[in-house]
Amino acid sequence: PFDERYAFLGLLAFPAVAAASATALATSSRRRLAAIAIGAVLAASCAVLAIGRTPTFRDDTSFATQWLRTNPNAAEAHHLLAVVAMQRWRAA
């Protein structure tokens, strides 16, 4: 559920293609403005969601902790927490 931090930029192609298609298909200026307004509302909604998820990606510990909340059996999340603990232990 948290792989989107790696795939986010690649997924931007879908809304870009949708926006280009919508503006190309809009034959009147009124339809074009409507397509732009809808796109702006969608972009603002995505921004609000991204800002709300910011604490999850603050650091590796926050990321792994949230990952374990959603998937307690995720071996990679347990491994990440162990690596963080070892780094902190060595730094102390």
Coordinates of C-alpha atoms in Angstrom, one line a residue:
P1 CA 0.0 0.0 0.0
F2 CA 2.9 2.4 0.3
D3 CA 4.7 1.8 -3.0
E4 CA 3.1 4.9 -4.4
R5 CA 6.1 7.0 -3.2
Y6 CA 8.1 5.2 -5.9
A7 CA 5.5 5.2 -8.6
F8 CA 4.0 8.7 -8.2
L9 CA 6.0 10.4 -11.0
G10 CA 5.1 7.6 -13.4
L11 CA 1.5 7.8 -12.5
L12 CA 1.4 11.5 -13.4
A13 CA 1.2 10.5 -17.1
F14 CA -2.4 9.5 -16.7
P15 CA -3.8 12.8 -15.6
A16 CA -1.6 14.6 -18.1
V17 CA -3.0 12.6 -21.0
A18 CA -6.5 13.1 -19.7
A19 CA -6.0 16.8 -19.4
A20 CA -4.5 17.0 -22.9
S21 CA -7.4 14.9 -24.3
A22 CA -10.0 17.0 -22.5
T23 CA -8.7 20.3 -23.8
A24 CA -8.2 18.9 -27.3
L25 CA -11.8 17.6 -27.4
A26 CA -13.3 20.8 -26.0
T27 CA -14.4 22.6 -29.2
S28 CA -15.7 25.7 -27.6
S29 CA -14.0 28.1 -25.1
R30 CA -16.8 27.4 -22.6
R31 CA -16.0 23.6 -22.6
R32 CA -12.3 24.3 -22.5
L33 CA -12.8 26.5 -19.4
A34 CA -14.9 23.8 -17.8
A35 CA -12.2 21.2 -18.5
I36 CA -9.6 23.5 -16.9
A37 CA -11.8 24.1 -13.9
I38 CA -12.4 20.4 -13.3
G39 CA -8.7 19.8 -13.7
A40 CA -7.9 22.5 -11.1
V41 CA -10.4 21.0 -8.6
L42 CA -8.9 17.6 -9.1
A43 CA -5.3 18.9 -8.7
A44 CA -6.3 20.8 -5.5
S45 CA -8.0 17.7 -4.1
C46 CA -4.8 15.6 -4.8
A47 CA -2.7 18.3 -3.1
V48 CA -4.9 18.2 0.0
L49 CA -4.6 14.5 0.2
A50 CA -0.8 14.6 -0.3
I51 CA -0.4 17.2 2.4
G52 CA -2.4 15.0 4.8
R53 CA -0.1 12.1 4.1
T54 CA 3.1 14.0 4.7
P55 CA 3.7 12.8 8.2
T56 CA 3.8 9.2 7.0
F57 CA 6.8 10.0 4.8
R58 CA 8.6 12.3 7.3
D59 CA 11.3 9.6 8.0
D60 CA 11.9 5.9 7.7
T61 CA 10.5 5.2 11.2
S62 CA 7.2 6.9 10.4
F63 CA 7.0 5.2 7.1
A64 CA 7.6 1.7 8.5
T65 CA 5.3 2.3 11.4
Q66 CA 2.4 3.3 9.2
W67 CA 3.2 0.4 6.9
L68 CA 3.0 -2.0 9.8
R69 CA -0.4 -0.5 10.8
T70 CA -1.8 -1.5 7.5
N71 CA 0.1 -4.7 7.0
P72 CA 1.5 -6.2 10.3
N73 CA 3.1 -9.1 8.5
A74 CA 5.2 -7.0 6.2
A75 CA 8.7 -8.3 6.6
E76 CA 10.3 -5.3 4.7
A77 CA 8.8 -2.9 7.3
H78 CA 10.2 -4.9 10.2
H79 CA 13.5 -5.0 8.4
L80 CA 13.4 -1.2 7.9
L81 CA 12.7 -0.6 11.6
A82 CA 15.6 -2.9 12.5
V83 CA 18.0 -1.0 10.2
V84 CA 16.9 2.3 11.7
A85 CA 17.4 1.0 15.2
M86 CA 20.9 -0.3 14.3
Q87 CA 21.8 3.1 12.9
R88 CA 20.6 4.9 16.0
W89 CA 22.5 2.5 18.2
R90 CA 25.7 3.0 16.3
A91 CA 25.3 6.8 16.4
A92 CA 24.9 6.8 20.1

